[in-house]
Short mmCIF file of C-alpha atoms in Angstrom, two decimals:
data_model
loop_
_atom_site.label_atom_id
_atom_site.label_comp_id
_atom_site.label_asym_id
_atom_site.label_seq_id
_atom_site.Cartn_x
_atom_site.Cartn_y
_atom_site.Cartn_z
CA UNK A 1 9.06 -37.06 -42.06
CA UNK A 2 8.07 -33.69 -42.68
CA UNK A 3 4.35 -35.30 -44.54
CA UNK A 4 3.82 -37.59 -41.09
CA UNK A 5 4.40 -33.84 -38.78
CA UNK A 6 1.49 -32.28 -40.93
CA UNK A 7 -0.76 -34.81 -40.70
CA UNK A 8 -0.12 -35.29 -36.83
CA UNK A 9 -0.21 -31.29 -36.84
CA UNK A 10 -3.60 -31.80 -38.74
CA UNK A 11 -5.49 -34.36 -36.87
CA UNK A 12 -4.25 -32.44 -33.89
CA UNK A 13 -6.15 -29.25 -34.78
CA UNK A 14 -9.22 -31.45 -35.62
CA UNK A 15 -9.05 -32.87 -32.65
CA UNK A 16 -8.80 -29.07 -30.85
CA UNK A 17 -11.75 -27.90 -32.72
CA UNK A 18 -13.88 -30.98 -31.81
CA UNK A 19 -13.16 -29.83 -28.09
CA UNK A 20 -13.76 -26.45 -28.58
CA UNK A 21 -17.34 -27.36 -30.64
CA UNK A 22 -17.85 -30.22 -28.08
CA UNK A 23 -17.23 -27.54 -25.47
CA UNK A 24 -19.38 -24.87 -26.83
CA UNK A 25 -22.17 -27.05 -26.73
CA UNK A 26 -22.04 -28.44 -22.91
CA UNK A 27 -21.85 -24.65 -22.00
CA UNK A 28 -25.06 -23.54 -23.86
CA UNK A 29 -27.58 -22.21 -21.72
CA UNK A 30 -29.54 -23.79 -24.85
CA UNK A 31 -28.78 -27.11 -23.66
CA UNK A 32 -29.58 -26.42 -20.15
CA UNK A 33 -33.04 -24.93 -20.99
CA UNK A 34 -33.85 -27.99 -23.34
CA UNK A 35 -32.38 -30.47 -21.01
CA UNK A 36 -34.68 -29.10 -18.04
CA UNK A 37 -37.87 -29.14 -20.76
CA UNK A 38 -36.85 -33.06 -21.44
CA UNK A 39 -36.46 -33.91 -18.14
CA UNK A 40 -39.88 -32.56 -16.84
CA UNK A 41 -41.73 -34.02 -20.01
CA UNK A 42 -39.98 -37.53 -18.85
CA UNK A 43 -41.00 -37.07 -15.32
CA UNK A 44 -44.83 -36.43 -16.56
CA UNK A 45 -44.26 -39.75 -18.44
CA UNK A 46 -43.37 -41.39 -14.91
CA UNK A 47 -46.07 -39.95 -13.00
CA UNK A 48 -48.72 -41.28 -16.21
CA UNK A 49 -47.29 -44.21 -16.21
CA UNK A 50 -47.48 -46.66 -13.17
CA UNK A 51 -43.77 -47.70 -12.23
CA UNK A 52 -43.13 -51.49 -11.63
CA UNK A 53 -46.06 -52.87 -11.94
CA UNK A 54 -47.31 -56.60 -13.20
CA UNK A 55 -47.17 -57.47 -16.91
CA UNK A 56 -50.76 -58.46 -16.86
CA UNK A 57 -51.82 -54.86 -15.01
CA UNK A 58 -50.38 -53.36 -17.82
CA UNK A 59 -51.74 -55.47 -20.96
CA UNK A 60 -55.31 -54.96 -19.53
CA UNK A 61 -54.66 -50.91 -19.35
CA UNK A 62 -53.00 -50.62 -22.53
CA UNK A 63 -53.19 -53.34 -24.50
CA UNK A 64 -50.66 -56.10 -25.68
CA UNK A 65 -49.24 -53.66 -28.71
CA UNK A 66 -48.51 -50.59 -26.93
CA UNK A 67 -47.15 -52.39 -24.01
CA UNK A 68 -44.54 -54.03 -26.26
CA UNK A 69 -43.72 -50.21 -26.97
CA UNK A 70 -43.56 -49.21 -23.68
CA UNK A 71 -41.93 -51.81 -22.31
CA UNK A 72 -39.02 -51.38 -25.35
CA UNK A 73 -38.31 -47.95 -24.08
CA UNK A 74 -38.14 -49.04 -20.81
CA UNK A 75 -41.53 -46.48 -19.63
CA UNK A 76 -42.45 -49.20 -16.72
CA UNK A 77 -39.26 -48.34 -14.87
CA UNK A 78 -38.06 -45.26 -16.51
CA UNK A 79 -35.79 -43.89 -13.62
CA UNK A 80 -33.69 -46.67 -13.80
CA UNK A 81 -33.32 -46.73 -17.51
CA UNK A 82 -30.03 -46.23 -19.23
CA UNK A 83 -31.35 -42.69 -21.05
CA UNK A 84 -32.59 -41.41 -18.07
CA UNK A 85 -29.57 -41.91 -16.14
CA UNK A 86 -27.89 -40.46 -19.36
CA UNK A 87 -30.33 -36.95 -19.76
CA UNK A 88 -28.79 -36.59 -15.83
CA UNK A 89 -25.64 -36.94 -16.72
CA UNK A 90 -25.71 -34.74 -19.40
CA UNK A 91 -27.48 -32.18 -17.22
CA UNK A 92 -24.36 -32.35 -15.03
CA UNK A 93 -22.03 -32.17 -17.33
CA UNK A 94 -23.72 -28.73 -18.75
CA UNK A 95 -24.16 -27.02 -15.54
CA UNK A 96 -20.60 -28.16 -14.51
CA UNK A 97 -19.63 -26.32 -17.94
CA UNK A 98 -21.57 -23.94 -17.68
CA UNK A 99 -20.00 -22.91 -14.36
CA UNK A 100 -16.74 -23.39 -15.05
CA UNK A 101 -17.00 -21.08 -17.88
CA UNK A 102 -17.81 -18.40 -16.06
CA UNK A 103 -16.33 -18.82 -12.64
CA UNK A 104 -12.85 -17.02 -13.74
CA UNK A 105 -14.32 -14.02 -14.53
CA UNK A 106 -16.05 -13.81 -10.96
CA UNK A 107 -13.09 -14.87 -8.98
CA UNK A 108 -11.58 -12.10 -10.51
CA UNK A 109 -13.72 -9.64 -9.34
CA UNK A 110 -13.72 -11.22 -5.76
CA UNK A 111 -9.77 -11.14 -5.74
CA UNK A 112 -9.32 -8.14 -7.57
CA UNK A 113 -7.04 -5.58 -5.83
CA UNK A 114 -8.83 -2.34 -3.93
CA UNK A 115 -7.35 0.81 -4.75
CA UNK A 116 -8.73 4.54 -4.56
CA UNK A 117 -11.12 6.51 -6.97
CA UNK A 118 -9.14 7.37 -10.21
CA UNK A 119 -11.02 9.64 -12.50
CA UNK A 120 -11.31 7.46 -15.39
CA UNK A 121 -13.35 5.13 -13.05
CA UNK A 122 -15.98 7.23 -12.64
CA UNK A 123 -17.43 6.67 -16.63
CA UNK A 124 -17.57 2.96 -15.64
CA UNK A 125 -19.38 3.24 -11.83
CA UNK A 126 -23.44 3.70 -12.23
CA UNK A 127 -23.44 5.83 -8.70
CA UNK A 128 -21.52 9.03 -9.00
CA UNK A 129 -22.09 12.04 -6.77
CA UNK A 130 -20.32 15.34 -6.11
CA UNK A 131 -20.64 17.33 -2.99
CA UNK A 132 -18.86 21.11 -2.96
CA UNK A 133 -16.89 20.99 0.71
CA UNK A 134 -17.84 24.63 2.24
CA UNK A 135 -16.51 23.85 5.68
CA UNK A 136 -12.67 23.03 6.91
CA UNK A 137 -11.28 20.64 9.37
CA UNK A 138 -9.75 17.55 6.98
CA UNK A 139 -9.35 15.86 10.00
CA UNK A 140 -12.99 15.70 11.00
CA UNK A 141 -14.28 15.23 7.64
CA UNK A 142 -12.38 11.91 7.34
CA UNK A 143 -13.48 10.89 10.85
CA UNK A 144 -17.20 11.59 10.04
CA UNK A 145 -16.72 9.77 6.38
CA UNK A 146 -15.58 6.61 7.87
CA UNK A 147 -17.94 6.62 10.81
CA UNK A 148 -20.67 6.72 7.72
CA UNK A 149 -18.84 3.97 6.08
CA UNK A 150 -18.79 1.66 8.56
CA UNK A 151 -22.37 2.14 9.69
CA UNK A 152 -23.93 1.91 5.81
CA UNK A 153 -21.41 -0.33 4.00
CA UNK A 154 -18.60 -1.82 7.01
CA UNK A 155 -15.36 -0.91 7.66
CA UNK A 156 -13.25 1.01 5.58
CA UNK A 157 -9.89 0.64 3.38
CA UNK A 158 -8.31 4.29 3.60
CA UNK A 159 -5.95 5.10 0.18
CA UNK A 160 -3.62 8.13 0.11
CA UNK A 161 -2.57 10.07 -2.78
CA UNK A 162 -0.61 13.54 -3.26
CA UNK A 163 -4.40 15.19 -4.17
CA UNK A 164 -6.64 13.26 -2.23
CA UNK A 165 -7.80 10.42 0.41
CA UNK A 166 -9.94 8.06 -0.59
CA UNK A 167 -12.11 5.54 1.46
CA UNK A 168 -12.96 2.14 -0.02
CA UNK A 169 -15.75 0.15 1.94
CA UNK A 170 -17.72 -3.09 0.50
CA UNK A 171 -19.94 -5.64 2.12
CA UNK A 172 -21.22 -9.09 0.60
CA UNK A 173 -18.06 -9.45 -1.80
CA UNK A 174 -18.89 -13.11 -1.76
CA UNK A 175 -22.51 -13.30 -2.37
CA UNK A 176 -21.28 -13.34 -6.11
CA UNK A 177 -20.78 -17.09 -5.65
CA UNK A 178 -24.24 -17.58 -4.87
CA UNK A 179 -25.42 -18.78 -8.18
CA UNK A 180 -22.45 -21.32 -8.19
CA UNK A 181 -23.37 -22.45 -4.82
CA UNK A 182 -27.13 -23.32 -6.56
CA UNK A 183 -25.11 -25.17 -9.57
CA UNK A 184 -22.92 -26.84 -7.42
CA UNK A 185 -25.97 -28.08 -5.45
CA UNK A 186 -28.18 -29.24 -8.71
CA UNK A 187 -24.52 -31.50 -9.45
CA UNK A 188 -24.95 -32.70 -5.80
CA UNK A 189 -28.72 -34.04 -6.81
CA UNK A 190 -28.31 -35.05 -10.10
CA UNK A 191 -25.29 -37.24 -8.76
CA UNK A 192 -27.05 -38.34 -5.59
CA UNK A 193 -30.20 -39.11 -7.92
CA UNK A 194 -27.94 -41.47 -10.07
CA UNK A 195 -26.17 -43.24 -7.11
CA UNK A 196 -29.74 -44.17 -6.25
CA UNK A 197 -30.55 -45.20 -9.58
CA UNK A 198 -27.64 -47.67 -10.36
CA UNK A 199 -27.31 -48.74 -6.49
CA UNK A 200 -30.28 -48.43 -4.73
CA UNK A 201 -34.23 -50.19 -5.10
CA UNK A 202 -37.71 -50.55 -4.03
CA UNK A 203 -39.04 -53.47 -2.73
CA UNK A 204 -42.13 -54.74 -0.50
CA UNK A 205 -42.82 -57.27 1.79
CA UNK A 206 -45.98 -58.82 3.71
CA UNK A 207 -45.47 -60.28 7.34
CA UNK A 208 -48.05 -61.78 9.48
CA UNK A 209 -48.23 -60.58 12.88
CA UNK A 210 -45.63 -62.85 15.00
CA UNK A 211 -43.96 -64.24 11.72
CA UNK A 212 -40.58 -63.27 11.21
CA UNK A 213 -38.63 -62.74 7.70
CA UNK A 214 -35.02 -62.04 6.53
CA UNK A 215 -35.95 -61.11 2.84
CA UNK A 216 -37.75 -58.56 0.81
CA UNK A 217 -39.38 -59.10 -2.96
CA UNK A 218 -38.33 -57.02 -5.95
CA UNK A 219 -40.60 -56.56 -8.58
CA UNK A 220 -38.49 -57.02 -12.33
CA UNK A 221 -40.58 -56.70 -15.70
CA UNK A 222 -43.37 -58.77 -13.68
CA UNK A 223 -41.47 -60.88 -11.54
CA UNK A 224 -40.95 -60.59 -8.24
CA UNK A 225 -37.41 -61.51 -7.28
CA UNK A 226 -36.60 -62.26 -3.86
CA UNK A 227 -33.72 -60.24 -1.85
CA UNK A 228 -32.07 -61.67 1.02
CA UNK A 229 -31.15 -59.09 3.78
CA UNK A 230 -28.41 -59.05 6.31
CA UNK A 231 -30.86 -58.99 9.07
CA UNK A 232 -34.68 -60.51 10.15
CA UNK A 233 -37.49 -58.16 10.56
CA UNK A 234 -40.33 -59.71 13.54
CA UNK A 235 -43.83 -58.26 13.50
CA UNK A 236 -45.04 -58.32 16.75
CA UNK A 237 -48.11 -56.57 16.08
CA UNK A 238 -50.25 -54.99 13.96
CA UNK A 239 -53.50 -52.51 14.35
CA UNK A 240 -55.77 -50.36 12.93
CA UNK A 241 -57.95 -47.66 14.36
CA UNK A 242 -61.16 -46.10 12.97
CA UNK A 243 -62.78 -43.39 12.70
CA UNK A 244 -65.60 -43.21 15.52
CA UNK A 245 -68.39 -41.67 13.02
CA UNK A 246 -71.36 -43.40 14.44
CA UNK A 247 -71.88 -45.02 10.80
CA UNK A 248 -72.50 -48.64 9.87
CA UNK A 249 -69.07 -48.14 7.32
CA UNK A 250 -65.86 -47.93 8.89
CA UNK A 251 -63.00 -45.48 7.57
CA UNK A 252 -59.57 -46.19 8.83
CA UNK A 253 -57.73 -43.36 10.52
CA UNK A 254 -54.71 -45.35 10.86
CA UNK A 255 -52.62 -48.40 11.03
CA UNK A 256 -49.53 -49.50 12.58
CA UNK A 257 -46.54 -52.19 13.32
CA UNK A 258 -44.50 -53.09 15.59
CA UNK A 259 -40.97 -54.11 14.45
CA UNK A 260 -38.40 -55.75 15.38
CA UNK A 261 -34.78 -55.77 14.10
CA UNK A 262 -33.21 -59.13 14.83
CA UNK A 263 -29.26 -60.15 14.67
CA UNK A 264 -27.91 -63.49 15.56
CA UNK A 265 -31.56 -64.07 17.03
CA UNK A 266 -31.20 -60.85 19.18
CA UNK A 267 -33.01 -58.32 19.38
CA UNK A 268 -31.40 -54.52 18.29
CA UNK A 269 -33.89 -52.16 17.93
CA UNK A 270 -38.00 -52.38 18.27
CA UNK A 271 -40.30 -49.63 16.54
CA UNK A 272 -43.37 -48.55 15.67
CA UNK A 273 -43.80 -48.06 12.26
CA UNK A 274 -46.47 -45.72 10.79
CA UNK A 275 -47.61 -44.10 7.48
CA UNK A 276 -44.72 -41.43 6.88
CA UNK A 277 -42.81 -42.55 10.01
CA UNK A 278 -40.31 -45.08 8.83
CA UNK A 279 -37.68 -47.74 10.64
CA UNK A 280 -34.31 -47.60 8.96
CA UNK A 281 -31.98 -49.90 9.28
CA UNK A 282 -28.41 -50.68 7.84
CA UNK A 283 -29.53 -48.27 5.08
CA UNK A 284 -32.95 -49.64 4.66
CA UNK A 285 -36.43 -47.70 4.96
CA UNK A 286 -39.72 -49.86 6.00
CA UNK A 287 -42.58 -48.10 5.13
CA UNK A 288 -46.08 -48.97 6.22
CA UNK A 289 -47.83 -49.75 2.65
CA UNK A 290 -50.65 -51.59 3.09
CA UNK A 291 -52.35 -54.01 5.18
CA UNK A 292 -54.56 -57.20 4.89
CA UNK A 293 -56.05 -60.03 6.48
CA UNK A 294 -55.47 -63.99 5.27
CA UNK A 295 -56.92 -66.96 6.12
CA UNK A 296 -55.85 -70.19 7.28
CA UNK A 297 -58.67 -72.45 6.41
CA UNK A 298 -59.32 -76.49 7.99
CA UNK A 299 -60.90 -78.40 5.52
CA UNK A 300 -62.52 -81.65 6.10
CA UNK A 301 -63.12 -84.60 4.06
CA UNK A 302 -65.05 -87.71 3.79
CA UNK A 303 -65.27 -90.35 1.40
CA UNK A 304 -68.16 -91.98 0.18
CA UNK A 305 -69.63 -94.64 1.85
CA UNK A 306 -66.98 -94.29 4.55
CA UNK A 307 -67.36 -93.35 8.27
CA UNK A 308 -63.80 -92.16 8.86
CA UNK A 309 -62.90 -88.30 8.24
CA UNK A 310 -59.72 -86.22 7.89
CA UNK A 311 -58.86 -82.46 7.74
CA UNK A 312 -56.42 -80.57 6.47
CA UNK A 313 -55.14 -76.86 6.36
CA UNK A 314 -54.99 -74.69 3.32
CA UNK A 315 -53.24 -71.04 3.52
CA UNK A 316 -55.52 -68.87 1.16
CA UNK A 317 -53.35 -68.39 -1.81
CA UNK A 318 -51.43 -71.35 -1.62
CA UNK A 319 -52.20 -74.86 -2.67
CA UNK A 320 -52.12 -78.19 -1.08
CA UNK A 321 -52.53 -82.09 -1.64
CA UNK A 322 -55.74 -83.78 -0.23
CA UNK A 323 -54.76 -86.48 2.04
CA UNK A 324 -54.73 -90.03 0.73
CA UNK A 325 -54.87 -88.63 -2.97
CA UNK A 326 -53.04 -87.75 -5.70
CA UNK A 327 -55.40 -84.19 -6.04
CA UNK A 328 -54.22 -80.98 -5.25
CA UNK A 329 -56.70 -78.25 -4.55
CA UNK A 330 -56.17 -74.12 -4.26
CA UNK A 331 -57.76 -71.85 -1.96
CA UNK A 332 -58.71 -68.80 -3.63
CA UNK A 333 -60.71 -66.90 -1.29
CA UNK A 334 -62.25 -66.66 1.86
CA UNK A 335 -65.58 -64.67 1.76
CA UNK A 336 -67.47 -63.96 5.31
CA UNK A 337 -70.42 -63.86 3.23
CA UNK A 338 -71.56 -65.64 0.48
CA UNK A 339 -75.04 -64.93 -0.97
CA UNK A 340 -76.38 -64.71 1.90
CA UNK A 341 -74.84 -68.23 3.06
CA UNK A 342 -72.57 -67.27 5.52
CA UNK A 343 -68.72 -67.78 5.21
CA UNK A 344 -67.43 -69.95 2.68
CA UNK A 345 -64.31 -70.54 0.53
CA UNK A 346 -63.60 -70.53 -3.39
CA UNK A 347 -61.66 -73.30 -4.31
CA UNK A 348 -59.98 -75.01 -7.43
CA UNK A 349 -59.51 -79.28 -7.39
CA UNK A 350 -56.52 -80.41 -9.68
CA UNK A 351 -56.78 -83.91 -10.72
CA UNK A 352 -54.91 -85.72 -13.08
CA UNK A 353 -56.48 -85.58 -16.95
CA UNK A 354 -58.77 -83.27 -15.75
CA UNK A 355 -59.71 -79.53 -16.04
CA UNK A 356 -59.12 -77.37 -13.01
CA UNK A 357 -62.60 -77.01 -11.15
CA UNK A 358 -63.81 -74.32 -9.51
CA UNK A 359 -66.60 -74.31 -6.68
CA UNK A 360 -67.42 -72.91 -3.32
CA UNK A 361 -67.99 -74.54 -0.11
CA UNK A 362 -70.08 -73.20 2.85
CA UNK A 363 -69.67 -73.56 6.67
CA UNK A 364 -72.86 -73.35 7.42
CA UNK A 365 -73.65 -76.47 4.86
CA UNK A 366 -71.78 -79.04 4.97
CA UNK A 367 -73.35 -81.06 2.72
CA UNK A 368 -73.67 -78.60 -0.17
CA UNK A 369 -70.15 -80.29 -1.64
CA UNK A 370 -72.17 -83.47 -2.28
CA UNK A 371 -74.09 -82.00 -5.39
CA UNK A 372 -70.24 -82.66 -7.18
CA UNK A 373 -71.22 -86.27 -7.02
CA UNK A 374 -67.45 -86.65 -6.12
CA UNK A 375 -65.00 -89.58 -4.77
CA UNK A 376 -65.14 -87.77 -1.65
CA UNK A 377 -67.23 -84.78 0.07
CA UNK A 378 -64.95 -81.17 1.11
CA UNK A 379 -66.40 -79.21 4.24
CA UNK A 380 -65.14 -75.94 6.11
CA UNK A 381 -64.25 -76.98 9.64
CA UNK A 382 -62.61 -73.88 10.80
CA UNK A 383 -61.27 -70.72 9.43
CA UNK A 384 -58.27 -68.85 11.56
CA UNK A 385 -57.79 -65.05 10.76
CA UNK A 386 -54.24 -63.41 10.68
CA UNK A 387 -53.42 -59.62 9.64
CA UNK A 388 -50.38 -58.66 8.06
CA UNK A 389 -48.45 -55.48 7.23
CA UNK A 390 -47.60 -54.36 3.89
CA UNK A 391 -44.64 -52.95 3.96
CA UNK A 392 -43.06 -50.70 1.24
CA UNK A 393 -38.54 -51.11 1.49
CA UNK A 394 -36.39 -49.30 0.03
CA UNK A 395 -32.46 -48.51 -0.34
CA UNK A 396 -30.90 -45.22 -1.84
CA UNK A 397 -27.51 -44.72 -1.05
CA UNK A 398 -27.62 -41.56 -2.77
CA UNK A 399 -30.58 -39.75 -0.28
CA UNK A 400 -27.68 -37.99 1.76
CA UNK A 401 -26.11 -36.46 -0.94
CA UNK A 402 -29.45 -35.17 -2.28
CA UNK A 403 -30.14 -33.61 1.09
CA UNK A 404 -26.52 -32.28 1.05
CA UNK A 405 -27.53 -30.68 -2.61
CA UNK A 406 -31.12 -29.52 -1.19
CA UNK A 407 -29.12 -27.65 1.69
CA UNK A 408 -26.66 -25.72 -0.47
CA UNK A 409 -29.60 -25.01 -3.10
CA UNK A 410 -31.36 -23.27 0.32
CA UNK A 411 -28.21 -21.31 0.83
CA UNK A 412 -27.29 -20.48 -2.61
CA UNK A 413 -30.72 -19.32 -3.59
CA UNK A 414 -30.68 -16.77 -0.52
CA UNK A 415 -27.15 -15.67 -1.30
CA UNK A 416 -28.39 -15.37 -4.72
CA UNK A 417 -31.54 -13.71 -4.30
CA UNK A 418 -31.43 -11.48 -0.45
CA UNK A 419 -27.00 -10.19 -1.07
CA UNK A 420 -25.21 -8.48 -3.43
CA UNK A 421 -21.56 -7.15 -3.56
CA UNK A 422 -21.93 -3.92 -3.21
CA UNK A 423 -18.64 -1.16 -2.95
CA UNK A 424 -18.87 2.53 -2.34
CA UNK A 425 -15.30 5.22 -2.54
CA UNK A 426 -15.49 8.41 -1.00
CA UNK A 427 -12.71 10.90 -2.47
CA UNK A 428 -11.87 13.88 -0.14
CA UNK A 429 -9.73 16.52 -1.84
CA UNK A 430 -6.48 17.73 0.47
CA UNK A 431 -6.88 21.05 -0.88
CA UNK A 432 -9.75 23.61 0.60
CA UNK A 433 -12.52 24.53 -1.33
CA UNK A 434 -12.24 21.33 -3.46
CA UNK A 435 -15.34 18.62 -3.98
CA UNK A 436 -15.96 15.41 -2.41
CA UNK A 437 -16.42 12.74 -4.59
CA UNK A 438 -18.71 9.29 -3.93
CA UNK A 439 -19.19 6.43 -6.13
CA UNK A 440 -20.53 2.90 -5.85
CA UNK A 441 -21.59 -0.06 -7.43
CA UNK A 442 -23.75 -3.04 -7.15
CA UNK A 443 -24.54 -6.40 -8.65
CA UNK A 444 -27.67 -6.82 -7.39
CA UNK A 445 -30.36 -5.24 -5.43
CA UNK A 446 -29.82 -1.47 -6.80
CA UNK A 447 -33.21 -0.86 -5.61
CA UNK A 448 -32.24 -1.15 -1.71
CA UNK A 449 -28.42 -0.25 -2.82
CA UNK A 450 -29.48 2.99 -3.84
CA UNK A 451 -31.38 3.90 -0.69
CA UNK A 452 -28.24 3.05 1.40
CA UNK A 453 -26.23 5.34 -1.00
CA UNK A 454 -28.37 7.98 -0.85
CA UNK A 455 -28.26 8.17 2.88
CA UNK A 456 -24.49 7.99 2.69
CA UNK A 457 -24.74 11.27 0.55
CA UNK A 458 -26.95 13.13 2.60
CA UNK A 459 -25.04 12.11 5.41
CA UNK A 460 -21.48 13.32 3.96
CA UNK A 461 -23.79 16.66 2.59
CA UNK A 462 -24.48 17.37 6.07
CA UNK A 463 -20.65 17.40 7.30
CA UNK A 464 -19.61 19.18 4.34
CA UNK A 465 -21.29 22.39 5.48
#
């Protein structure tokens, strides 16, 4: 019995001293400085490195071996990686530590009882003055003291002893919880920055001007994953303006949509969306990204040694089946002008047992497809224009508490940085003939501190006469 109490007695101080080492550490102002170093050498690493972008875009900049390397440490999408979450976390947990450890001492000094000017106080204060009193009237003295009090340092506590009255006067006593204010708001960010890493994302969409759409694309180690949402965005339009320079080249001052929220096919809330002016919606942001134009293109065909024709449309991008065939063919791109040719249209033909072949065909010839010597003859009959938006969407639950951190960091740092608890006693002796006594401290800010005490002198110099 007694062997099993020493060895629960042992692993019990093992356990203590793990704490206490455990402890130790999170409270290091080591940690924090190395922490902050890590973080901004990640953050250079995620300003380097493009974020979500295709597999392909990032073979042809780096090259198949180093992107396995990257892409192992999780560098294409680094603020949502496990050990970036965890260097945040840590950060917390140190400036949490850090604070608590040294909170108790400042409380105290907040809450600590006011009481007069004893004489072994004096070694400790850094302000100490003595002023010989050459005049009388007590009464008039104390009046005069306090009315200097209140207009340097506020109003005053008055202490009486058998030898003496003292007056105690401070200002600012809390601006010694500035600093925690500023930790307390870096926990507010760092939490707020993880709550958008675990819960929110960033995804785009494209939408043709009158289409409508009721999900977004996510882009996942080169895949783009598609996202329902709750709701169906309408463009109704889209426009861009340019810059009147009197050039040939245009430069786009800016571009715009119109948006629509709809809900059960109605319609809640209609915006114009521009670069830096976002809709939100059932915590959703739609940014204006990008823009473009695609082409819905009529192709005809004709088979040889045949009168009768037929046309069909091809999106460019997509692919379609040629009527009355088992051939699929891809529009690549449109191209107002080709060589010189006018429009025309890239194009791949898909036929069974056959390689993929590419070619162009021209508006303005209609016959240039019969060089293929071909089953059948392709033209351009008509080409239909439509814009879209680009449009950048995003979701982090976590913004609001980062602005809620960013707000207290604004108030901490100028409690922190423009206050400072300052106190100042002023001992007048009962008996005539005796000296007045002043003494004050501050924290902070001894530079402007010592102007206000030195007026405070001079002022209870002047009475004293």
């Amino acid at each position: 019995m007694n062997l099993f109490k020493k060895l629960n007695e042992t692993v019990i101080t093992r356990i203590k001293e793990f704490l206490t080492i455990l402890y130790d550490l999170f409270r290091s102002l080591k940690l924090t400085i190395f922490l902050f170093i890590l973080l901004a050498i990640l953050s250079i690493f995620g300003t380097l490195i493009i974020q979500n972008a295709t597999r392909l875009e990032y073979i042809q900049r780096y090259g198949l071996g180093l992107y396995e390397v990257l892409n192992f440490f999780n560098l294409f999408d680094m603020y949502h990686s496990w050990w970036f979450s965890t260097v945040l976390l840590l950060l917390a947990i140190n400036l949490f530590a850090c604070s608590i450890n040294r909170l108790p001492g400042v409380l105290s000094q907040i809450s600590r009882t006011r009481t007069g000017l004893e004489d072994s106080m004096l070694k400790a204060l850094p302000y100490v003055e003595r002023i010989q009193i050459r005049g009388s009237g007590e009464a008039k003295t104390e009046e005069n003291v306090r009315s200097l009090l209140k207009k340097g340092f506020g109003n005053s506590i008055r202490f009486e002893s058998e030898s003496a009255i003292t007056f105690f006067s401070e200002k600012w006593r809390f601006s010694r919880l500035g600093v925690y204010v500023a930790h307390l708001s870096l926990l507010f960010i760092l939490i707020g920055g993880l709550i958008g890493s675990l819960y929110g994302f960033r995804g785009y969409v494209e939408i043709l001007e009158g289409e409508t759409v009721n999900q977004i694309f996510l882009r996942m180690k080169d895949q783009e994953v598609p996202r329902p949402i709750d709701f169906s965005v309408r463009c109704d339009d889209f426009d861009v303006t340019y810059y009147d320079l009197k050039r040939p080249e245009k430069h786009v001052k800016e571009y715009t949509s119109v948006l629509t929220i709809l809900e059960n096919e109605k319609e809640v809330l209609r915006k114009t969306v521009q670069v830096n002016h976002p809709l939100h919606y059932k915590g959703l942001a739609f940014y204006q990204s990008n823009y473009g134009a695609i082409h819905d293109v009529t192709l005809g065909i004709q088979w040889r040694g045949k009168k009768e024709k037929a046309s069909f449309h091809v999106w460019e991008g997509s692919t379609g089946q040629i009527p009355n065939t088992n051939a699929l063919i891809r529009l690549l791109k449109f191209e107002h002008q080709v060589h010189n040719f006018g429009e025309g249209v890239q194009v791949v033909l898909f036929k069974p047992n056959q390689e993929p072949r590419p070619f162009w065909l021209l508006r303005n010839f209609p016959k240039f497809d019969e060089q293929r010597g071909d089953e059948f003859v392709l033209t351009v009959e008509g080409v239909i224009e439509k814009e879209y938006t680009g449009l950048q969407v995003t979701k982090d639950p976590g913004v609001w508490v980062v602005w809620i951190g960013c707000g207290l960091m604004i108030f901490g740092l100028i409690v922190s940085f423009f206050f400072s608890h300052q106190r100042v006693w002023v001992r007048i002796p009962r008996s005539p003939g005796g000296e007045i006594v002043l003494a004050g401290s501050a924290n902070k800010n001894r530079v402007g501190f010592e102007k206000n005490f030195g007026l405070l002198v001079e002022g209870v110099r002047s009475i004293s006469r």
